[in-house]
Coordinates of C-alpha atoms and ligand atoms in Angstrom, one line a residue:
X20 CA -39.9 -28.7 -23.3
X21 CA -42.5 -30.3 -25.1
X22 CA -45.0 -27.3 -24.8
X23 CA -42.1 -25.5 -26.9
X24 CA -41.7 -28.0 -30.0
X25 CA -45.8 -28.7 -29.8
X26 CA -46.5 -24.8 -29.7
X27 CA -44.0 -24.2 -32.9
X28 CA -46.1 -26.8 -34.9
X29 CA -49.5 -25.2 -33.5
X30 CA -48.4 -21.7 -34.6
X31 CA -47.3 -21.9 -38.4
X32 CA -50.2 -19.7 -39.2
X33 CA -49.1 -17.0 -36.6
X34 CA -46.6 -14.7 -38.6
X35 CA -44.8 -13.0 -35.7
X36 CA -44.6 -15.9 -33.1
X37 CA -43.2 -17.8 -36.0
X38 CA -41.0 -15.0 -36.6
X39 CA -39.8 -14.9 -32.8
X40 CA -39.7 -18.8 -32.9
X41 CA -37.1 -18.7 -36.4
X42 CA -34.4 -16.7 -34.8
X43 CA -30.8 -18.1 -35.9
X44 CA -30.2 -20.8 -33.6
X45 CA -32.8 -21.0 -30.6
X46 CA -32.1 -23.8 -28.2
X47 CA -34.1 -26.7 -29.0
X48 CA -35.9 -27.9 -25.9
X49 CA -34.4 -25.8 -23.2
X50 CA -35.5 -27.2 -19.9
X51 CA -37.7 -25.1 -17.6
X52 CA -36.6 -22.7 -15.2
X53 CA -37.5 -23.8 -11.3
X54 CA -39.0 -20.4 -9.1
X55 CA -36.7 -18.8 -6.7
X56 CA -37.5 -15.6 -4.6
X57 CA -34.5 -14.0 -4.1
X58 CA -30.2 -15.0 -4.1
X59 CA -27.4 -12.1 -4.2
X60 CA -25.5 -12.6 -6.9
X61 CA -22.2 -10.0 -5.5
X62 CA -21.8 -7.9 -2.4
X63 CA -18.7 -5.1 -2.9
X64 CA -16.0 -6.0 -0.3
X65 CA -15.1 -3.8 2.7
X66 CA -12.0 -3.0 1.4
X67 CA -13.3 -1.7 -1.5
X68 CA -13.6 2.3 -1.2
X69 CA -17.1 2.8 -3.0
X70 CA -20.0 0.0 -1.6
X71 CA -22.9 1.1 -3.8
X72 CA -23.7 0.1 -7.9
X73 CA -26.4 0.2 -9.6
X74 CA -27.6 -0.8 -13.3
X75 CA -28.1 -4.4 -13.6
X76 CA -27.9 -5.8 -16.7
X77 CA -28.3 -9.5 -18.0
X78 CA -28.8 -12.0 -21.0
X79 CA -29.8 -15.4 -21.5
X80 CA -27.3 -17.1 -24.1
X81 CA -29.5 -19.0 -26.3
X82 CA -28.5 -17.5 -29.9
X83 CA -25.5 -20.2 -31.0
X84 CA -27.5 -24.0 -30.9
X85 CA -26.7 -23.7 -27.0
X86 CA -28.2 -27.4 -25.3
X87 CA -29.7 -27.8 -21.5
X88 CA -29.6 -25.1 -19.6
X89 CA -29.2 -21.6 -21.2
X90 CA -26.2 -20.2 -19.5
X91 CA -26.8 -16.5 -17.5
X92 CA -24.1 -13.7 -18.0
X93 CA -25.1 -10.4 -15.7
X94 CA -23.0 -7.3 -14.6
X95 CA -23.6 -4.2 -13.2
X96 CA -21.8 -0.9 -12.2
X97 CA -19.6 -0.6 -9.7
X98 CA -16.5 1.3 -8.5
X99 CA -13.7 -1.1 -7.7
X100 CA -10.3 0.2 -6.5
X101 CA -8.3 -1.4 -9.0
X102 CA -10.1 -0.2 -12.3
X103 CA -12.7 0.7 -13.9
X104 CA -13.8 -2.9 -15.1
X105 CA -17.2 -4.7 -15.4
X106 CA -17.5 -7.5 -13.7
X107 CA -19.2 -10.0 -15.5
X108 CA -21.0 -12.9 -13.3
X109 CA -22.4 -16.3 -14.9
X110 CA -25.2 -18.5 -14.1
X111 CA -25.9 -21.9 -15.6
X112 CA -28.3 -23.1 -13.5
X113 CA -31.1 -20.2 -14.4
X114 CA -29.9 -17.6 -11.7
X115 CA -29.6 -19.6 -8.5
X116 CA -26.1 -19.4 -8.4
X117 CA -22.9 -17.3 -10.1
X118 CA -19.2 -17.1 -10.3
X119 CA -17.5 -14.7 -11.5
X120 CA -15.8 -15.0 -14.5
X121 CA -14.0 -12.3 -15.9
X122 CA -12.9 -8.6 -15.4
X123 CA -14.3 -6.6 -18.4
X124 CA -11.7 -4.0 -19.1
X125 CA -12.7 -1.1 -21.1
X126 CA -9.3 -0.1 -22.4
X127 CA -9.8 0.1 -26.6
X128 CA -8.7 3.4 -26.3
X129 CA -5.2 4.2 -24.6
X130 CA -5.6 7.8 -24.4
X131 CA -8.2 6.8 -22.1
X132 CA -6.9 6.1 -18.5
X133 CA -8.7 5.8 -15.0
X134 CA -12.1 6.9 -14.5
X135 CA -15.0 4.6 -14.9
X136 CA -17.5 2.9 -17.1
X137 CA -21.2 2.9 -16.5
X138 CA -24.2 1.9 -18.3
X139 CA -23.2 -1.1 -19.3
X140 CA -25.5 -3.5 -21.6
X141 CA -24.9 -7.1 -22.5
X142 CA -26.4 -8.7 -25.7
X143 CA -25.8 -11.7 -27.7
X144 CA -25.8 -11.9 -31.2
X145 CA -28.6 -13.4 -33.5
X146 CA -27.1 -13.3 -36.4
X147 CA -23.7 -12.9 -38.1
X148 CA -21.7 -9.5 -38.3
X149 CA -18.1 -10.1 -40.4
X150 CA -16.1 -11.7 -37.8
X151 CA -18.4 -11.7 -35.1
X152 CA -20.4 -15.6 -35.7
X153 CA -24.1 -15.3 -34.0
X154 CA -23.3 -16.8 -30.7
X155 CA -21.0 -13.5 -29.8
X156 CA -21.1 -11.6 -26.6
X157 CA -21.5 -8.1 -26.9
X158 CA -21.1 -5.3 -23.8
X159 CA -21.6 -1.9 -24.7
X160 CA -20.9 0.6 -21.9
X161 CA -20.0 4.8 -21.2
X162 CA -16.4 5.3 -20.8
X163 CA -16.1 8.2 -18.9
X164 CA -11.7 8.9 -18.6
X165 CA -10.5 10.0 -15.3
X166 CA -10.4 13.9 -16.1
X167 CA -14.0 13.8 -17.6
X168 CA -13.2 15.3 -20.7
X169 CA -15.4 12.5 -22.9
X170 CA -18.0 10.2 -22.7
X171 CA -17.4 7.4 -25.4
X172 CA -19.9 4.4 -26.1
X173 CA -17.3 1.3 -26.1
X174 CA -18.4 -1.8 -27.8
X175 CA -16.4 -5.2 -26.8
X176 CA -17.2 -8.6 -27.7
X177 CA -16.6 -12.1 -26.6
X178 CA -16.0 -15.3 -28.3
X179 CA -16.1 -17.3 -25.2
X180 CA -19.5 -16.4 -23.8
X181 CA -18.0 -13.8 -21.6
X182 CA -14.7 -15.1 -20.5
X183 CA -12.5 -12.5 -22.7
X184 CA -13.4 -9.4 -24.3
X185 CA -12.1 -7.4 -26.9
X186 CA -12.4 -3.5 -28.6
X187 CA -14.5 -3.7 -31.2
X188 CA -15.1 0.0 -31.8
X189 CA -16.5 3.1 -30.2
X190 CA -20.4 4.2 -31.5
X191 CA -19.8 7.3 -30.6
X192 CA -18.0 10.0 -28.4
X193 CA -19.1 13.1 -27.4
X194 CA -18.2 16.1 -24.5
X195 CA -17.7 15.8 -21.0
X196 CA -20.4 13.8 -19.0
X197 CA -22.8 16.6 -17.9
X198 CA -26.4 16.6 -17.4
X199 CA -27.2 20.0 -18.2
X200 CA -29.1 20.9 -21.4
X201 CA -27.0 22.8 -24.1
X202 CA -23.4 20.1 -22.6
X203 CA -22.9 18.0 -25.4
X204 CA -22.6 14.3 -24.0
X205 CA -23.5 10.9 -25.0
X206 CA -24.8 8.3 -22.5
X207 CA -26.6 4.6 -22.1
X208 CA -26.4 2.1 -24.5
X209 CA -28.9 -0.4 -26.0
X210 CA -28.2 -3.1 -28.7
X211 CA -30.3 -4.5 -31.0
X212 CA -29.5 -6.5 -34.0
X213 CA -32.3 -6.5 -36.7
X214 CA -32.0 -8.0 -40.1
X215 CA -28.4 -7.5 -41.0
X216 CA -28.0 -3.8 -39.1
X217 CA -26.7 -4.0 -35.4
X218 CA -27.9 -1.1 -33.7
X219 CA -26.8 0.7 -30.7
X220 CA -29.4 3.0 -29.5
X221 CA -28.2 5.9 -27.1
X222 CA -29.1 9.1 -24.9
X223 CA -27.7 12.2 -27.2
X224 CA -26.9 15.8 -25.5
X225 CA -24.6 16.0 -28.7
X226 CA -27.7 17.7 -31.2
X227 CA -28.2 21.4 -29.9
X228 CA -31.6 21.5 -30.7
X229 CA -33.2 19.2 -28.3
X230 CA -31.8 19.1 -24.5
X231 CA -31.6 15.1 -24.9
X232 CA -32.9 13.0 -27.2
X233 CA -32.6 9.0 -28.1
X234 CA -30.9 8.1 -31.1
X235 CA -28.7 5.1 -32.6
X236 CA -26.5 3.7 -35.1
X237 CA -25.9 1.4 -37.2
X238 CA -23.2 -0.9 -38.5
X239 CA -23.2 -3.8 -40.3
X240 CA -21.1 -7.1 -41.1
X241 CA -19.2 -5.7 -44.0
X242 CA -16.7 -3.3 -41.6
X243 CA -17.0 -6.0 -38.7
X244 CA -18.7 -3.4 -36.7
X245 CA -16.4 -0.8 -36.7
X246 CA -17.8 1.6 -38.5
X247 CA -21.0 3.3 -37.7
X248 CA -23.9 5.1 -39.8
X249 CA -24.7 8.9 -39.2
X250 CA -26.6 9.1 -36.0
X251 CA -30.6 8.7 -36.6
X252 CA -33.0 10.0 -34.1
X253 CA -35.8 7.5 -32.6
X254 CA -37.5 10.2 -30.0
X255 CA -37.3 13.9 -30.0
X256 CA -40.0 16.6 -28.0
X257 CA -41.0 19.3 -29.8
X258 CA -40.5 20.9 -25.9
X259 CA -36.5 20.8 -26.7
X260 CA -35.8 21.5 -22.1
X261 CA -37.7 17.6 -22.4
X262 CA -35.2 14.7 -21.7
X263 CA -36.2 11.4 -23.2
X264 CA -33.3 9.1 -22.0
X265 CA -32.3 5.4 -21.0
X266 CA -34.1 3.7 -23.8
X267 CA -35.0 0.0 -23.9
X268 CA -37.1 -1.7 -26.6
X269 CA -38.8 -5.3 -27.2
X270 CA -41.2 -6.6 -29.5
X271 CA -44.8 -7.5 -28.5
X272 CA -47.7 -9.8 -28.8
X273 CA -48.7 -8.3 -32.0
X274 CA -45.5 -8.0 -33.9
X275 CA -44.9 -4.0 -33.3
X276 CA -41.9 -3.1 -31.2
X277 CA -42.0 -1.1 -28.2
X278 CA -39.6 1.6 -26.7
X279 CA -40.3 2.6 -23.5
X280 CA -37.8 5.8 -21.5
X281 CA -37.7 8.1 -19.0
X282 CA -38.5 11.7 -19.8
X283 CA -36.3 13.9 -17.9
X284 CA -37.2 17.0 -16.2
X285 CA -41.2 15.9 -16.7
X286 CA -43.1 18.3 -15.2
X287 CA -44.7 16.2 -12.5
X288 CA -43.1 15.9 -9.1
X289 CA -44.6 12.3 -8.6
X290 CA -42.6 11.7 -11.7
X291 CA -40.2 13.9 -12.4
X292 CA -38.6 11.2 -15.2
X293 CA -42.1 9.8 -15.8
X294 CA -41.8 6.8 -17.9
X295 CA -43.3 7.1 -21.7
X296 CA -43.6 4.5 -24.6
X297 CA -43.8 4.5 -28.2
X298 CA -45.2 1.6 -30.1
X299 CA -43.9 1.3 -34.6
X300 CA -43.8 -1.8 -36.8
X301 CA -40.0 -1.4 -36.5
X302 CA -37.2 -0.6 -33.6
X303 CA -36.4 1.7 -36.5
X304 CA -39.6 3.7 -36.9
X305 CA -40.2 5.1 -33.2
X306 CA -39.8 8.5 -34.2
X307 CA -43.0 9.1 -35.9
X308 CA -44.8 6.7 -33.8
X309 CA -47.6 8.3 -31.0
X310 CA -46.4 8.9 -27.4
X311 CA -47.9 7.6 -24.2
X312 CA -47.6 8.3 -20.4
X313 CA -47.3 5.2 -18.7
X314 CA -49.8 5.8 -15.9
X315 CA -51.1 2.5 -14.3
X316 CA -54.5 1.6 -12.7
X317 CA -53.6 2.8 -9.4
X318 CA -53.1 6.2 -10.6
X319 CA -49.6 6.4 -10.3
X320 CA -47.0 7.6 -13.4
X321 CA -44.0 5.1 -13.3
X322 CA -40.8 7.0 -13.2
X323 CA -37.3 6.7 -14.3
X324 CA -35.0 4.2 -16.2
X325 CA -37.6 2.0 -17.4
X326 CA -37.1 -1.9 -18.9
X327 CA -39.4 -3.4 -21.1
X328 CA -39.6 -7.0 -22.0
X329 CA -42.3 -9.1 -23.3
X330 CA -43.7 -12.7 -22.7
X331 CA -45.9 -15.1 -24.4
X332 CA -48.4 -15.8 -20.7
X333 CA -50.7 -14.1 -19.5
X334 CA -53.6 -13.9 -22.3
X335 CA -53.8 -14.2 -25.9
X336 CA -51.7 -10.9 -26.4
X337 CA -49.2 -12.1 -23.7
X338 CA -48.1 -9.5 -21.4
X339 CA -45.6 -6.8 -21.6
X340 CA -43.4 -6.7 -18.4
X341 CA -42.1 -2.8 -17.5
X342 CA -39.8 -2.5 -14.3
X343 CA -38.5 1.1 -13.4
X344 CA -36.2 3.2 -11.1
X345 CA -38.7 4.5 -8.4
X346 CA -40.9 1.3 -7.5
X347 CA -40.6 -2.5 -6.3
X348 CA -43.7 -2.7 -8.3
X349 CA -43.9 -4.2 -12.1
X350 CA -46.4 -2.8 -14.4
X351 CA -48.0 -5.1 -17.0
X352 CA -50.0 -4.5 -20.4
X353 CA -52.0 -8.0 -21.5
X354 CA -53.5 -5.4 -24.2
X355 CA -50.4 -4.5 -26.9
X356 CA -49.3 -1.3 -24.7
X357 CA -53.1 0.1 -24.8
X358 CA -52.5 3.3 -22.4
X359 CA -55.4 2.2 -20.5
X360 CA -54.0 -1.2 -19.8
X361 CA -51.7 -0.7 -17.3
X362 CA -51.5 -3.3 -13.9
X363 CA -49.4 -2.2 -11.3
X364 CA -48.4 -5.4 -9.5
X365 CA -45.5 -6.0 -6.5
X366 CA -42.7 -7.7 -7.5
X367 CA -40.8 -8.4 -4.3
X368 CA -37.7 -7.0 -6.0
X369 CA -36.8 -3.8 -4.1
X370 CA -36.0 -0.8 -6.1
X371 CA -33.1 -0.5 -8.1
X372 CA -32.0 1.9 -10.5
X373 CA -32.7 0.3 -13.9
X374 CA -33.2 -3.1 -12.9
X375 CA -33.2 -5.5 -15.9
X376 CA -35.7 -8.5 -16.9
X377 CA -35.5 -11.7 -18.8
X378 CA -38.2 -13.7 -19.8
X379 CA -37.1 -16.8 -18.3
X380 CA -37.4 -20.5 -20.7
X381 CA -40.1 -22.8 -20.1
X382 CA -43.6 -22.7 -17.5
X383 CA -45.4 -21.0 -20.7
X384 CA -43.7 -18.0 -20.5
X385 CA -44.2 -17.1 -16.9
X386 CA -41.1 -16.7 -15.3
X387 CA -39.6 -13.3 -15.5
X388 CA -36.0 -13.0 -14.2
X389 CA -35.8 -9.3 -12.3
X390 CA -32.0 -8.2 -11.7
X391 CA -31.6 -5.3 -9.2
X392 CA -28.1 -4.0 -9.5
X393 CA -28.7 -1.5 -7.0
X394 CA -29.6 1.8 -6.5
X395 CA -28.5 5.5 -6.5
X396 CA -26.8 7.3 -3.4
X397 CA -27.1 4.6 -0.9
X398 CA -23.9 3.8 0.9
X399 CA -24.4 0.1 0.4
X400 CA -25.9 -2.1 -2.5
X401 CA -25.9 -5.3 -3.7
X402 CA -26.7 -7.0 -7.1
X403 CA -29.5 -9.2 -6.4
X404 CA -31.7 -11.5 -9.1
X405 CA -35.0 -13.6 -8.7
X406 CA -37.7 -14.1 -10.2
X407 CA -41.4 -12.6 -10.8
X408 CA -44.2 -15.0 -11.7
X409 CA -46.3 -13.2 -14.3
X410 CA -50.2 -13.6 -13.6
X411 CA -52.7 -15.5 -15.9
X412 CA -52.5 -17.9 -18.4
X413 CA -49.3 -19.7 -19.6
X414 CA -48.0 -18.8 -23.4
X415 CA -47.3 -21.3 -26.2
X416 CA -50.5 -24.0 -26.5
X417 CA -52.4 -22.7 -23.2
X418 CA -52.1 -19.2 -23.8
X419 CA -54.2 -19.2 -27.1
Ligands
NAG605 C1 -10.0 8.1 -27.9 O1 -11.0 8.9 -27.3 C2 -10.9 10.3 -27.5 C3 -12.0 11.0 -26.7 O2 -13.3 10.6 -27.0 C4 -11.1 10.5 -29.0 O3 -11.0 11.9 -29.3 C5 -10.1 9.8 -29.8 O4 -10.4 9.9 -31.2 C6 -10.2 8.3 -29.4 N1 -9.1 7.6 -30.1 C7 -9.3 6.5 -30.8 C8 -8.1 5.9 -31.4 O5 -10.5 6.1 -31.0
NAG606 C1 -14.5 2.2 -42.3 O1 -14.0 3.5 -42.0 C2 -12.7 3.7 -42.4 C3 -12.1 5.0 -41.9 O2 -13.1 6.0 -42.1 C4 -12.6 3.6 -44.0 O3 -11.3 3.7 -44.4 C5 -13.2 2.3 -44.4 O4 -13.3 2.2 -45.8 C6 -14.6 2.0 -43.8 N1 -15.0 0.6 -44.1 C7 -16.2 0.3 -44.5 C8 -16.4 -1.1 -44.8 O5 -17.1 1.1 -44.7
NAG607 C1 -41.3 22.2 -21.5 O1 -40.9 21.4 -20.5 C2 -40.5 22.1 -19.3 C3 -39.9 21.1 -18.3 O2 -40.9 20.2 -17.9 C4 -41.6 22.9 -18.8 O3 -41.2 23.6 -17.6 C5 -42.2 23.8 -19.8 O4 -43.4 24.4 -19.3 C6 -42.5 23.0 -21.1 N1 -42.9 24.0 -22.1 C7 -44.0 23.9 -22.8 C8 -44.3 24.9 -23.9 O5 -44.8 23.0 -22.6
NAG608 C1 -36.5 -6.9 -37.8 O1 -37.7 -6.1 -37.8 C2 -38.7 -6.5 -38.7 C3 -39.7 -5.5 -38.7 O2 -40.4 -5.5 -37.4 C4 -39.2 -7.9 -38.3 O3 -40.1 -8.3 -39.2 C5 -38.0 -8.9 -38.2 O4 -38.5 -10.1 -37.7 C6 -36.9 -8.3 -37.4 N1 -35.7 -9.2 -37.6 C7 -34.9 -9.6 -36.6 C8 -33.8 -10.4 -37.0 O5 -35.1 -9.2 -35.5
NAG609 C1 -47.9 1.0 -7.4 O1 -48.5 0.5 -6.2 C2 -47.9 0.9 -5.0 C3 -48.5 0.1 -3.9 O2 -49.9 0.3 -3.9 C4 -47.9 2.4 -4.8 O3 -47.3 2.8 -3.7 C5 -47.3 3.1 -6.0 O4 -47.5 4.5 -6.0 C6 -47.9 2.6 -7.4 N1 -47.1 3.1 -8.5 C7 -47.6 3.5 -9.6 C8 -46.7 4.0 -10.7 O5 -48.8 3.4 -9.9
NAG610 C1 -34.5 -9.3 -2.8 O1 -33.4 -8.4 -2.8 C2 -33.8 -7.1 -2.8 C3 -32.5 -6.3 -3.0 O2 -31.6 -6.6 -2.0 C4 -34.6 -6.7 -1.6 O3 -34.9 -5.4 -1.6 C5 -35.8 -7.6 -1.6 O4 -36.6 -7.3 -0.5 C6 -35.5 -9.0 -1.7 N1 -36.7 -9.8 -1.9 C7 -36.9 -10.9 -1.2 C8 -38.2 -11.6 -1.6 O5 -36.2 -11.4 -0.4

């Protein structure tokens, strides 16, 4: 805890770690997190009908003056009998252990019945947004009505760090879920609140030029987030069959943001959703920004649903942290995304499809929570969490 206050005096001079530092409300002094391999979290019941999720997602509360231990909230998607809910899970001693504490029910819309949800994404606000103080849960999900004829990106939020929830609005709706190019369909949220716009970034079948393409859009405090901007595009191929989906973003050593996705229907049968990146001074500016392959130093293309976080250990650049779909296996940049720069290191995670990371608080930085919600077509699953212990030097003081 000390590292943290010393490194904030040590880094006035640094623009963006101060930047990252001055978010609304970080914790003062959070203690560290201890190591732990591997605990499940959930295991679906035998009377449930449906034994297999997949989708982990998770965030670290620490946006609302929270003190000791950051609480954990984490959910994932499942298939229960009684319906369709997210079940959120919460940790408060950094992951070791969770309870269950609430049924999300996606039911803003009442011409919506049965079905499911999927996708879902948790954030927590850093700032303000009408009625919504900094401090407020947000899950953004797909919900997908029993007779398919929609897919709708839900927002809900919670005032009670994931106890209740309540309709906020719906970003947007769009045809019947279908993966085919030329369907119109919207699917797999990502929120990001930057300077007074809360952004929900998506995978859009709904512009008939492009077979998919990421987009978002944006809404602000004045219409307490229910209203939404046009939809702005972030990636688009000039190769319109291309699918760029499942988008993630974080910013990185050097103050630029990056996106990382999956590129559908890639034309490379080691990775047939081959993970690509863009890097922009803005989570707003990815569409003009270059485009890489992320192909690591063991010659390998990492493939599908990618997750990209970033943490202050591992050199003077810190190290981004990517997880995918097809591998146990993490890759790590120490070098701002360089192309070349790629590590591909085991994580002793087991593959998941879109497994989520959070950079853990305290040990400089190196603690990287991996939550593996499970994975695609296997008849049973569990959502697991531990942690991966990024290599090199810790962050903060040691790190530069
Ligand atoms: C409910 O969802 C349907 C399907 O997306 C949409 O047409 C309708 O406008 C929604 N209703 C409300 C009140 O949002
Ligand atoms: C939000 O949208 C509604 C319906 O279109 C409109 O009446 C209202 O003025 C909008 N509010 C804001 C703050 O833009
Ligand atoms: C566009 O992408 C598809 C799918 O990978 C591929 O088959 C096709 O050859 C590409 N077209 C061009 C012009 O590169
Ligand atoms: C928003 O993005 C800008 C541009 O990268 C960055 O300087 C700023 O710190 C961001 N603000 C928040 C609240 O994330
Ligand atoms: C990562 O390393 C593992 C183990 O050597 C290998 O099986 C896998 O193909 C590699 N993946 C990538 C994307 O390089
Ligand atoms: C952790 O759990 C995952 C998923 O069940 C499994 O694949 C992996 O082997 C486990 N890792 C350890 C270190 O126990």
């Amino acid at each position: 805890m000390h590292r943290v206050l010393a490194s904030l005096a040590l880094l006035v001079s640094s623009t963006f770690l101060v930047s990252a530092w001055a978010q609304p409300n970080h914790p003062p002094n959070p203690p560290s997190a201890p190591f732990f391999e591997n605990v499940t979290i959930w295991a679906p019941p035998a009377s449930w009908s449906s034994h297999s999720g997949s989708y982990g997602r998770s965030v670290l509360l620490n946006k609302d003056g929270e003190q000791g231990i950051p609480t954990i909230l984490a959910t994932a998607a499942y298939s229960p009998p009684n319906g369709p809910y997210f079940q959120i899970f919460e940790s408060t001693d950094y992951g070791q252990s969770w309870t269950m504490i609430s049924k999300a029910l996606f039911d803003g819309n009442s011409s919506l019945t049965g079905g499911r949800i999927s996708q879902p994404f948790l954030y927590e606000l850093s700032e303000a947004y009408g009625k919504y103080p900094a401090g407020t849960v947000m899950l953004a999900g797909n919900r997908i009505p029993g007779d398919s004829s929609s897919t709708n990106i839900q927002m809900y939020a919670s005032s009670d760090k994931g106890y209740t929830w309540e309709y906020v609005s719906t970003v947007i709706a769009s045809g019947p879920p279908n993966t085919n190019n030329g369907a119109p369909c919207v699917w797999e949220p990502f929120i990001l609140s930057n300077a007074s716009q809360l952004a929900v970034y998506f995978s859009d079948q709904s512009d008939p030029r492009y077979g998919q393409k990421l987009s978002h859009r944006l809404s602000t405090s004045t219409s307490n987030l229910r209203n939404w901007s046009a939809t702005l595009d972030d990636v688009t191929n000039t190769n319109s069959t291309l699918r760029p989906g499942m988008i993630t973003i974080a910013q990185i050593g050097n103050g630029k943001w990056m996106c990382s996705y999956e590129m559908g229907l890639w034309s490379d049968a080691t990775a047939p959703y081959a993970t690509h990146y863009r890097i922009a001074d803005s989570p707003f500016a990815f569409l003009s920004a270059p485009e890489f392959e992320l192909r690591t130093d063991t010659d390998g293309v990492s493939s599908a649903g990618p997750y990209t976080v970033w943490t202050s250990a591992g050199g003077p650049h810190g190290t981004i942290v990517v997880s995918d779909s097809s591998y146990d296996q993490l890759f790590l940049n120490t070098q701002n995304g360089d192309p070349g720069g790629w590590q591909n290191v085991t994580s002793g995670h087991g593959v998941g499809y879109t497994r989520a990371l959070t950079v853990l608080p305290g040990n400089g930085g190196k603690l990287v929570q991996v939550l593996n919600g499970g994975m695609y077509a296997e008849k049973f699953t569990e959502i697991t969490v531990g942690d991966f212990v990024v290599p090199g030097l810790e962050g903060g003081i040691s790190g530069l």
